[in-house]
mmCIF file of C-alpha atoms in Angstrom:
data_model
loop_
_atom_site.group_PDB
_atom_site.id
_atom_site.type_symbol
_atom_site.label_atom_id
_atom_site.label_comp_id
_atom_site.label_asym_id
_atom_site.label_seq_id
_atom_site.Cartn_x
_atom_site.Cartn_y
_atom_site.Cartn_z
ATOM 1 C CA UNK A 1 113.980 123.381 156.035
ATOM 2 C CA UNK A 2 117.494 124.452 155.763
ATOM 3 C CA UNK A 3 119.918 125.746 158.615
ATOM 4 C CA UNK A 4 119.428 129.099 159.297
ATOM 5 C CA UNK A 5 122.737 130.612 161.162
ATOM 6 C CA UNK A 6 122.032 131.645 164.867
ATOM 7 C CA UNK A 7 122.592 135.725 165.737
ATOM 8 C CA UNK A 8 124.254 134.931 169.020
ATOM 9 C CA UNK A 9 127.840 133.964 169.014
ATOM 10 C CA UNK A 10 129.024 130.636 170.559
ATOM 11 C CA UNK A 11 131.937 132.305 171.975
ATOM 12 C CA UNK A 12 134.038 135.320 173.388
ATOM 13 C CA UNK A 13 136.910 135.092 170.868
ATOM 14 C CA UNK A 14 135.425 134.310 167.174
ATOM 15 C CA UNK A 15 137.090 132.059 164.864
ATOM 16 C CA UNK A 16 138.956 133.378 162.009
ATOM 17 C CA UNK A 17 138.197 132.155 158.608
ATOM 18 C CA UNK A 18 141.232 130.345 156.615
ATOM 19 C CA UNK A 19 141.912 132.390 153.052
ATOM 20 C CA UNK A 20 140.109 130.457 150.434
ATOM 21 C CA UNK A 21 142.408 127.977 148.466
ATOM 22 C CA UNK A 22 143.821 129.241 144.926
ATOM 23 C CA UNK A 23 141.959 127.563 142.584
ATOM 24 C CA UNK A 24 143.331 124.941 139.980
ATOM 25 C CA UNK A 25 143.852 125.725 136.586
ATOM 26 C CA UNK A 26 146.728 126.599 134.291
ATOM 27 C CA UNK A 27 147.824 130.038 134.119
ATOM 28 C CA UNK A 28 145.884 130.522 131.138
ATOM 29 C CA UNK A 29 142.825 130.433 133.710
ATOM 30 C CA UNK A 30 143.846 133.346 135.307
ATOM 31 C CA UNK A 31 142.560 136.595 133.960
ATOM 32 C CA UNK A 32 146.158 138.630 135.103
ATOM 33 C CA UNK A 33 147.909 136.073 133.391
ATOM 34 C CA UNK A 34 145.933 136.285 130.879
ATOM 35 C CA UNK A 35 146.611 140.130 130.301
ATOM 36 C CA UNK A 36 150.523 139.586 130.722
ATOM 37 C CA UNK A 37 150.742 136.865 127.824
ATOM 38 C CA UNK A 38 148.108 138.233 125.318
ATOM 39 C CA UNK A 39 147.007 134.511 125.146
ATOM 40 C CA UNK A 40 143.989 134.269 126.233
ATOM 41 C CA UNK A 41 142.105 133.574 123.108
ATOM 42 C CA UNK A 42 144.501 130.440 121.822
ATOM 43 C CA UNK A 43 144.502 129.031 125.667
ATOM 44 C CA UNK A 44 140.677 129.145 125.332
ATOM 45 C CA UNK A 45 140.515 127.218 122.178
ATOM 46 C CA UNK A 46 142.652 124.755 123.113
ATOM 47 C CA UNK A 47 141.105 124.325 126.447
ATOM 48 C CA UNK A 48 137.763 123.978 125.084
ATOM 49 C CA UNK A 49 138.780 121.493 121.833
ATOM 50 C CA UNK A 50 140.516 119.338 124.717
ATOM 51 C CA UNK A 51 137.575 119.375 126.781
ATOM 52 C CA UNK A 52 135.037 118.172 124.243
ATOM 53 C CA UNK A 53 137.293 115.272 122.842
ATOM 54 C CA UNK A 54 137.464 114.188 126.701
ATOM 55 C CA UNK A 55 133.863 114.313 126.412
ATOM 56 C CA UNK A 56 133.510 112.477 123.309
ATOM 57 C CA UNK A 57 136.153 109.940 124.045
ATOM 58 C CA UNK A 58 134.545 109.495 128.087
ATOM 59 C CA UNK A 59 131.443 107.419 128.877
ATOM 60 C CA UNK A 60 129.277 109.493 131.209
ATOM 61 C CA UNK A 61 128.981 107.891 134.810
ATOM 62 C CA UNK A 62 125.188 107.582 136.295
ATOM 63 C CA UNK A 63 125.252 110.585 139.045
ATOM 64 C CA UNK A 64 123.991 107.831 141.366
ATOM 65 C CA UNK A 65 126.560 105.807 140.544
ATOM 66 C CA UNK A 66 129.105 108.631 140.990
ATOM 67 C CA UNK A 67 127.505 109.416 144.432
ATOM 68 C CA UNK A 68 127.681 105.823 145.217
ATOM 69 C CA UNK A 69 131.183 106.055 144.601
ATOM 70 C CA UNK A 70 132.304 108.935 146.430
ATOM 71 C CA UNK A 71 130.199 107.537 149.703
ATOM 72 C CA UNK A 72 132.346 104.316 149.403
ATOM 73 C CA UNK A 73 135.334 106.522 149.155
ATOM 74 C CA UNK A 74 134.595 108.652 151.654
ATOM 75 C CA UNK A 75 133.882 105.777 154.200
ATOM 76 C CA UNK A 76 137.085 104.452 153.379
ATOM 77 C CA UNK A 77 139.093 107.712 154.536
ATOM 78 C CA UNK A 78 137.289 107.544 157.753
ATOM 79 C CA UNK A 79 138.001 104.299 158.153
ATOM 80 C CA UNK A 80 141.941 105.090 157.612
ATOM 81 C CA UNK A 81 142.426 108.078 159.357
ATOM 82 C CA UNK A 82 139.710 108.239 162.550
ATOM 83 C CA UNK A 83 140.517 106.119 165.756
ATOM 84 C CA UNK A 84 137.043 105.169 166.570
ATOM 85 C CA UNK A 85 136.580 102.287 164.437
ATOM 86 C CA UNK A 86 139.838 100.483 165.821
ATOM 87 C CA UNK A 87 138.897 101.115 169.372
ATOM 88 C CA UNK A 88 135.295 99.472 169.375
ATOM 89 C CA UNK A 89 136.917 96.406 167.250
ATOM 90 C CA UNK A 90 139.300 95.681 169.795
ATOM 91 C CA UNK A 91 136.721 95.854 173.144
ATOM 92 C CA UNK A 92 134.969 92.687 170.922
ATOM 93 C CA UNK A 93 131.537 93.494 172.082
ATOM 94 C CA UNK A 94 132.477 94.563 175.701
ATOM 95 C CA UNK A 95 130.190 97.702 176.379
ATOM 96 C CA UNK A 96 132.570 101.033 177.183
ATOM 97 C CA UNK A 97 132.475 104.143 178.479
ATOM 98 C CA UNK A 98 132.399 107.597 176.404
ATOM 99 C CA UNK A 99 132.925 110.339 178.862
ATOM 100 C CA UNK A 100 132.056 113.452 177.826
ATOM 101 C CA UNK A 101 133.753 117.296 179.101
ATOM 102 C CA UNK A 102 132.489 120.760 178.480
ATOM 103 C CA UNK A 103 135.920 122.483 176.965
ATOM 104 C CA UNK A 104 136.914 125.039 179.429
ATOM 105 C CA UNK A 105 135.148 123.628 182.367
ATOM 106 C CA UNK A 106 135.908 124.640 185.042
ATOM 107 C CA UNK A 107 139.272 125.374 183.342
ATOM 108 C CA UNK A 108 141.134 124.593 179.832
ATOM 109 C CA UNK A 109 143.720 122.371 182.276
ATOM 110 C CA UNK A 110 141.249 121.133 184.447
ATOM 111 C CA UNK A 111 139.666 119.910 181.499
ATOM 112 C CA UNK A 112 143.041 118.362 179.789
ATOM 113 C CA UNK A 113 143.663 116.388 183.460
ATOM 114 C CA UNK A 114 140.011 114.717 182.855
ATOM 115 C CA UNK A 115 140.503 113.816 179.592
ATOM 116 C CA UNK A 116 143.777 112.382 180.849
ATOM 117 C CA UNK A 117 142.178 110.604 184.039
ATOM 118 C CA UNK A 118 139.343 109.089 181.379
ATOM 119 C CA UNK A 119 142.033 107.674 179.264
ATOM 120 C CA UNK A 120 143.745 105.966 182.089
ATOM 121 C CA UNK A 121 140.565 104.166 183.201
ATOM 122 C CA UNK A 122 140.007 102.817 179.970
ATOM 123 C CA UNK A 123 137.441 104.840 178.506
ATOM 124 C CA UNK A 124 136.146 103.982 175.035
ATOM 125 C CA UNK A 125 136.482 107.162 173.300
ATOM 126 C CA UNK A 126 135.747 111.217 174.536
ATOM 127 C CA UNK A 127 133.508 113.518 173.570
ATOM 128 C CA UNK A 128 134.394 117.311 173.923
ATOM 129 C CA UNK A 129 131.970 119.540 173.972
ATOM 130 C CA UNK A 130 132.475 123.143 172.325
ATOM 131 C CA UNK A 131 130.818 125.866 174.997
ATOM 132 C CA UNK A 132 127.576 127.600 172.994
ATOM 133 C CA UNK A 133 125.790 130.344 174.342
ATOM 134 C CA UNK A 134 122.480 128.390 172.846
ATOM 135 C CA UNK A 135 122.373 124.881 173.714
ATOM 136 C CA UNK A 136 118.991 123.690 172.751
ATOM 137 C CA UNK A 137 119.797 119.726 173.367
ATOM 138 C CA UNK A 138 121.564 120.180 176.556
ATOM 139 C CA UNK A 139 120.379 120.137 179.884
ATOM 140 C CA UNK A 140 120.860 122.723 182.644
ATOM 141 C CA UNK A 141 124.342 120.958 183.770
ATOM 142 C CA UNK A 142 126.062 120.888 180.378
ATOM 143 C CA UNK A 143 124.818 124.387 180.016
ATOM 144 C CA UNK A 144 125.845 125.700 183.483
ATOM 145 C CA UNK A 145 129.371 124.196 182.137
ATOM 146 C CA UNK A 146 129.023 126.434 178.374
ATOM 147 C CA UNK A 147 128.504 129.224 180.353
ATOM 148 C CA UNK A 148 131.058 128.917 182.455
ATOM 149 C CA UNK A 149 133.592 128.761 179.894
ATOM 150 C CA UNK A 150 132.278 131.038 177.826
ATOM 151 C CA UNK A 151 132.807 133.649 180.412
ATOM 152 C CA UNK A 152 136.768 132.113 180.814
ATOM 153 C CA UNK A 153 136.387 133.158 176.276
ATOM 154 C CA UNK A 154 136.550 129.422 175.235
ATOM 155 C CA UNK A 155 135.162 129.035 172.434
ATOM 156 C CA UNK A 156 136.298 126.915 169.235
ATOM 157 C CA UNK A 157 139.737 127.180 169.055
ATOM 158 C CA UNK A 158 140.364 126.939 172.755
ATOM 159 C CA UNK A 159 138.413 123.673 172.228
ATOM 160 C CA UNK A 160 140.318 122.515 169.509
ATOM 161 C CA UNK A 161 143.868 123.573 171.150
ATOM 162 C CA UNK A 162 142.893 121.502 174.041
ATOM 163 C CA UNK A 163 141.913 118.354 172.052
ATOM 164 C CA UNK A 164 145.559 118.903 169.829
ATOM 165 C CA UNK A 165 147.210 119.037 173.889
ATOM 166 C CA UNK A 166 145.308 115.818 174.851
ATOM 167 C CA UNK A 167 146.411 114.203 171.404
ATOM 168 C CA UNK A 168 150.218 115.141 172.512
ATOM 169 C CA UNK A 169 149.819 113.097 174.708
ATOM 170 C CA UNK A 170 147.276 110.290 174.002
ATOM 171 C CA UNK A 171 145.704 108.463 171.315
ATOM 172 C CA UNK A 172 142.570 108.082 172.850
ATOM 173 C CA UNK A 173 139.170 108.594 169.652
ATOM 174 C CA UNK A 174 137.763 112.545 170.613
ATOM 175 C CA UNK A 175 134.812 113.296 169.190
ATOM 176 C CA UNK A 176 133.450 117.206 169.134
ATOM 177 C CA UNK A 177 130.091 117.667 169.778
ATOM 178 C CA UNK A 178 128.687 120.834 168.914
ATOM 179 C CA UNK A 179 126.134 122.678 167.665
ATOM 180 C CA UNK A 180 125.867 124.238 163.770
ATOM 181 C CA UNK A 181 126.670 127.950 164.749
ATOM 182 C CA UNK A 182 130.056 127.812 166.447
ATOM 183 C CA UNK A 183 131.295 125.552 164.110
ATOM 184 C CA UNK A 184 130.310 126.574 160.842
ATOM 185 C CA UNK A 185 130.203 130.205 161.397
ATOM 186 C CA UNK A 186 134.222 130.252 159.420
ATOM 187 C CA UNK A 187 132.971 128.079 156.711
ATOM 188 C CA UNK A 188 132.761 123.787 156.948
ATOM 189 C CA UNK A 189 135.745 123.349 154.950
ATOM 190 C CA UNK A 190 137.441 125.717 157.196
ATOM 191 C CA UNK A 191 136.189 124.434 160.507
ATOM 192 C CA UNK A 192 136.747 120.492 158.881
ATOM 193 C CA UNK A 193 140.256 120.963 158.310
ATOM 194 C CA UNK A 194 141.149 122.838 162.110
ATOM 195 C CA UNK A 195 139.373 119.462 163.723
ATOM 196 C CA UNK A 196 141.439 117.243 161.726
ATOM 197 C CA UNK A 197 144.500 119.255 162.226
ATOM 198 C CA UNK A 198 144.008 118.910 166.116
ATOM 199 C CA UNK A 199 143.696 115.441 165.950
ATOM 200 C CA UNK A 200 139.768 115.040 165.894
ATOM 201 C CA UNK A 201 138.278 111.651 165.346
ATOM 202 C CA UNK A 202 134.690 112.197 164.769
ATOM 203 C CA UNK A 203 132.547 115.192 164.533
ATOM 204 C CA UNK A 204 128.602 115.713 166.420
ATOM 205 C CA UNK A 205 126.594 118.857 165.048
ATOM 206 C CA UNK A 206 123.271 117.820 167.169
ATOM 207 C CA UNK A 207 121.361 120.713 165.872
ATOM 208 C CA UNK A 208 122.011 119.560 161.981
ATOM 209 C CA UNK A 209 120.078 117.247 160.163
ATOM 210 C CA UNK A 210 121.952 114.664 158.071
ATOM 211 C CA UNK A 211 119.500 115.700 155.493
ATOM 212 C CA UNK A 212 120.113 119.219 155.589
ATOM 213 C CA UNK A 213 123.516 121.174 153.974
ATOM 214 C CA UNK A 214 125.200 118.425 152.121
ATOM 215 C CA UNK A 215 128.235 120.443 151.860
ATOM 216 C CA UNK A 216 128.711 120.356 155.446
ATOM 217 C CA UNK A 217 128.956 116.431 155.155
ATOM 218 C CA UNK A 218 130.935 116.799 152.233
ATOM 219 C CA UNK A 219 133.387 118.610 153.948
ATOM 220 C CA UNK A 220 133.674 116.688 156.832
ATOM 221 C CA UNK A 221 133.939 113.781 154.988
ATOM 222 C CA UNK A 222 136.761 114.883 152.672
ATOM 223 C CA UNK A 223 138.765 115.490 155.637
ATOM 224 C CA UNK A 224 138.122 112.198 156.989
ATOM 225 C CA UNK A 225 136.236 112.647 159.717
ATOM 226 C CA UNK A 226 133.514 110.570 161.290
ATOM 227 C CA UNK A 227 130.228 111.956 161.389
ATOM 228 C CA UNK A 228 128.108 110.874 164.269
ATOM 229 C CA UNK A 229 124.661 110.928 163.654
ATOM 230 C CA UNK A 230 121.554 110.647 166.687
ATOM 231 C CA UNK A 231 118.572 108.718 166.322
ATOM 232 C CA UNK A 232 115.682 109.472 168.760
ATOM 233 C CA UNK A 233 112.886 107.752 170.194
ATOM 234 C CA UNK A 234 110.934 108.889 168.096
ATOM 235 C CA UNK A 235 112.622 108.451 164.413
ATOM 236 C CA UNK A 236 110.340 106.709 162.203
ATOM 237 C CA UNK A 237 111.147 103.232 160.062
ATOM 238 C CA UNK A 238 110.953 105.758 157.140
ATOM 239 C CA UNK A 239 113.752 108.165 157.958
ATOM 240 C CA UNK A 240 115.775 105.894 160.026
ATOM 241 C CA UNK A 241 117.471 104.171 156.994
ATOM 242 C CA UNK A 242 119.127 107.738 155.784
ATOM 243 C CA UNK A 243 120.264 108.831 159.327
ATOM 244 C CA UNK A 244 122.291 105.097 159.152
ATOM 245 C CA UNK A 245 123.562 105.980 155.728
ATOM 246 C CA UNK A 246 125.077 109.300 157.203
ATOM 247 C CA UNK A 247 126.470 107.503 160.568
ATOM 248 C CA UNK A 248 130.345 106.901 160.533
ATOM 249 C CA UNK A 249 132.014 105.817 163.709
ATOM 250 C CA UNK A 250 129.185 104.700 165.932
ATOM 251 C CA UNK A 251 125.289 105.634 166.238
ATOM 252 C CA UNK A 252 124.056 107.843 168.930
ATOM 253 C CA UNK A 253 120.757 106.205 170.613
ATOM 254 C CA UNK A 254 118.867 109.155 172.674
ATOM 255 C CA UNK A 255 118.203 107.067 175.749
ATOM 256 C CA UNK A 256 114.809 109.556 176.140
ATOM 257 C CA UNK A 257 113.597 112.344 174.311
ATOM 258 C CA UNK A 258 114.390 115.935 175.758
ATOM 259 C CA UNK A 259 117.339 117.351 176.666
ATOM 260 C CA UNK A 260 120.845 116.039 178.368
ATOM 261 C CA UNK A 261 120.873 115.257 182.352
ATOM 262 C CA UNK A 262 118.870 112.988 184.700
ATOM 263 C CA UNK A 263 116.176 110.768 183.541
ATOM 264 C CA UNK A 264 114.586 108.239 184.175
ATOM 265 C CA UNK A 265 112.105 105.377 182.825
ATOM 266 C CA UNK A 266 113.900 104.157 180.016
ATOM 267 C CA UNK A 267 115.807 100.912 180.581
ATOM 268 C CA UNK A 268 112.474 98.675 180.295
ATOM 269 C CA UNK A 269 112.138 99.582 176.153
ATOM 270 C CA UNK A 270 115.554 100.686 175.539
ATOM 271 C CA UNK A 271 117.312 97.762 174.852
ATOM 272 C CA UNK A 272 114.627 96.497 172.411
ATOM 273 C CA UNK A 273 115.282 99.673 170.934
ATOM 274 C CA UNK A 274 119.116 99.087 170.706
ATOM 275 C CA UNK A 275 118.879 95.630 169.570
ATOM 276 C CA UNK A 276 116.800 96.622 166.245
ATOM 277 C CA UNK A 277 119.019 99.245 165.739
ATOM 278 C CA UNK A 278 121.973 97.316 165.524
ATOM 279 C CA UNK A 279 120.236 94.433 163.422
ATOM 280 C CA UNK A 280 120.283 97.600 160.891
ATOM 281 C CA UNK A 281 123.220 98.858 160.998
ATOM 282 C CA UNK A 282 126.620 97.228 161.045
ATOM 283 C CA UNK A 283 128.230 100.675 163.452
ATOM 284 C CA UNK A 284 128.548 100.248 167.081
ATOM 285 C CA UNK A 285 125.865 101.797 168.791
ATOM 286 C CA UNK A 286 126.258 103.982 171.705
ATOM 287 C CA UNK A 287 123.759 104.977 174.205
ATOM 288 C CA UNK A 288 123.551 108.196 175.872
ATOM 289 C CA UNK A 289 120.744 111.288 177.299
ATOM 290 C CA UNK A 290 120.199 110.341 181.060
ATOM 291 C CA UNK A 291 122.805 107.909 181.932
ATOM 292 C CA UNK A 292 123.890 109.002 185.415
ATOM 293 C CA UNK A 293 125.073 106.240 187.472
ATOM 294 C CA UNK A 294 126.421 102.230 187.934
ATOM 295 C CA UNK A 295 123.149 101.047 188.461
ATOM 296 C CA UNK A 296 121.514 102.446 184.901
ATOM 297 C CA UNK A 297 125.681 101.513 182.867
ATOM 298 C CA UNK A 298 124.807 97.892 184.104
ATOM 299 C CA UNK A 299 121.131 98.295 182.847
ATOM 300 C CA UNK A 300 122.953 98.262 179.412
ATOM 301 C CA UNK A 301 125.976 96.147 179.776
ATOM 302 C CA UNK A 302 126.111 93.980 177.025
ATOM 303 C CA UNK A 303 123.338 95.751 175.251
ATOM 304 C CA UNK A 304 124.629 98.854 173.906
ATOM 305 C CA UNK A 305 128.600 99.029 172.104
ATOM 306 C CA UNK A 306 129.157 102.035 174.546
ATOM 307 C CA UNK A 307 127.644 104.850 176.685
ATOM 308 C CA UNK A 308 127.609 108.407 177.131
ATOM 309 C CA UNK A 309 127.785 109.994 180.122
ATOM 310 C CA UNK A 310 128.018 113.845 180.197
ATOM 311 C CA UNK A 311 125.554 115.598 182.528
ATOM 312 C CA UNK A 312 126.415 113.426 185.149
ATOM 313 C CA UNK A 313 130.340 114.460 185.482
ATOM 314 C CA UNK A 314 129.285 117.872 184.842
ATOM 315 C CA UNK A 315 127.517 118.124 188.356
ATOM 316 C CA UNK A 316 130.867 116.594 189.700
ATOM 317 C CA UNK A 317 132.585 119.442 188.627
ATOM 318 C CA UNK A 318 130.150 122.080 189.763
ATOM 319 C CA UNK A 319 130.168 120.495 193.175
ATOM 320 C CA UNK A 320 133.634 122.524 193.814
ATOM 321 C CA UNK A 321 135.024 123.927 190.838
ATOM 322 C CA UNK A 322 138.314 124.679 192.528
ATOM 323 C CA UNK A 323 138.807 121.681 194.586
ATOM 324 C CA UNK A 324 139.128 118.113 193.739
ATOM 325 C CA UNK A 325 137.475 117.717 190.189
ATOM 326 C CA UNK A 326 139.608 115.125 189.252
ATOM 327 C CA UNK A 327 138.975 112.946 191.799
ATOM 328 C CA UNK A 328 135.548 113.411 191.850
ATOM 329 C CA UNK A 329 135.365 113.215 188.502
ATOM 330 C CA UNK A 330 137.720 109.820 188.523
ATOM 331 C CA UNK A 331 135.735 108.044 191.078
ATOM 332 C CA UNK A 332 132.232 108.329 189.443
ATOM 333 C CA UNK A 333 133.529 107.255 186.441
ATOM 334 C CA UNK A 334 135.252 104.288 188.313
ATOM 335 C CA UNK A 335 132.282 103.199 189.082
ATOM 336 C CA UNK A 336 130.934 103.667 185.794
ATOM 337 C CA UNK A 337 133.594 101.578 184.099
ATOM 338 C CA UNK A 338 133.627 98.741 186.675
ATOM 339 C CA UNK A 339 129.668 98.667 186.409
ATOM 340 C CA UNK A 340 130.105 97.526 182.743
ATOM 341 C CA UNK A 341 132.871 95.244 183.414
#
């Protein structure tokens, strides 16, 4: 099945498309300057007679070979460029936090202070999330928060303007999540290269497949960012292998199946669940989808590489909106950190 583009926008204020590249070639490619010289036909020739000797002279590479190749390369950029990798090396095994925000929520400064507060407690990494009007994995919290700032028109850029602010000022990993529609709607290349610009770590489309639009991995992966991919109770032995192959920066291990927010009943399997995981894969793992409070973080300390907590600051925030969200906010994930400690 391949992604079929949602009708609804994610967002007030649509995202502009970037004008397509020029393409490479000599001027002889192009058909104006073509016209102007009158040299089409000896440009041609010689093009095509230097073409086939590199051909002739050129052993062909295996395409899996070549693909082989490219996935090395492409793990290697990551590796340079994203901040993730470097921050779980450093914790050596200590379990950390990944906070995640709703852009916009309650307010584009609000949610810059947070991301601020998170960073002086020591979080792990952050996860922004870009408000969708259709957000199928998220609970009611996370999507009280998207609607919410969709109504203050935050959408993409407003997201990635606020992560560029934060990275003014901090060099703490940010991952986006997000969901296929808002951020593809301009084009992947287009939407790769505005995360990277703002200083984007590591990219989350939940509602895309890792086996679905290669191009969109492509993409991301030419511009060096990591792509992090979930695996779910319920992934099979059979696909789990390719969802690894298409992880960079850390796995995401859904907790539960459902949506984002308060669950429960978990912690007895999960960290069977973790440990084969990581026996698989040489990524940190990170744990996340109902993670709430200090008692469930020290469920996991020392199981998982990190968790995510989203939901949970979320219904901080909509306690008062106006008043106190960073303290709030601060103190439950306080807790959180000193719970793993």
């Amino acid at each position: 099945m391949r992604w079929r583009v949602r009708s609804r926008s994610g967002s007030a204020s649509a995202t502009p498309s970037a004008p397509a590249p020029p393409r490479a070639g000599t001027a002889c490619s192009s058909r104006a300057s073509r016209w102007r010289t009158g040299r089409s036909r000896r440009c041609r020739s010689t093009s095509t007679t230097a073409t086939s000797a590199r051909r002739s002279s050129t052993p062909r590479t295996p395409r899996a070979t070549q693909a082989s190749a490219r996935s090395v390369a492409d793990r290697a950029l990551a590796a340079a460029v994203s901040r993730l990798g470097p921050a779980f090396a450093s914790a050596h095994g200590a379990t950390g936090l990944i906070p995640y925000v709703t852009a916009g929520y309650p307010s584009l400064e609000a949610s810059l202070e947070l991301l601020l507060a998170f960073d002086r407690l020591g979080a792990r990494a952050v996860e922004v999330g870009i408000p969708f009007s259709d957000p199928i994995a998220d609970g009611p919290d996370i999507q009280r928060a998207a609607e919410w700032a969709l109504r203050a028109r935050v959408g993409m850029v407003e997201a990635l303007e606020l992560v560029a602010r934060l990275r003014a000022r901090s060099q703490l990993p940010v991952v986006v999540m997000t969901y296929a529609n808002p951020a593809l709607r301009g084009g992947a290349e287009d939407f790769a290269r505005r995360a990277r610009a703002a200083g984007v770590d590591g990219v989350l489309i939940s509602d895309l497949p890792p086996e679905e639009s290669p191009e969109v991995w492509a993409a991301l992966d030419r511009e060096g960012l990591d792509t992090v991919t979930l695996v779910a109770p319920t992934t099979d032995d059979a696909r789990l292998p390719r969802l690894l192959a298409r992880a960079r920066g850390f796995v995401y291990c859904l907790a539960r199946t459902g949506v984002t927010g308060r669950g429960e009943g978990y912690a007895g399997v999960l960290p069977e669940r973790v440990a084969a995981l990581r026996r698989a894969t040489t990524l940190p793992v990170a744990v996340g989808f109902g993670i709430a409070d200090a008692m469930q973080a020290r469920a996991l300390r020392g199981v998982a590489d990190a968790i995510v907590v989203g939901a949970a600051f979320m219904r901080a925030v909509a306690e008062d909106p106006a008043r106190g969200v960073v303290e709030r906010v601060g103190g439950l994930a306080a807790a959180l950190v000193e719970a793993l400690s």
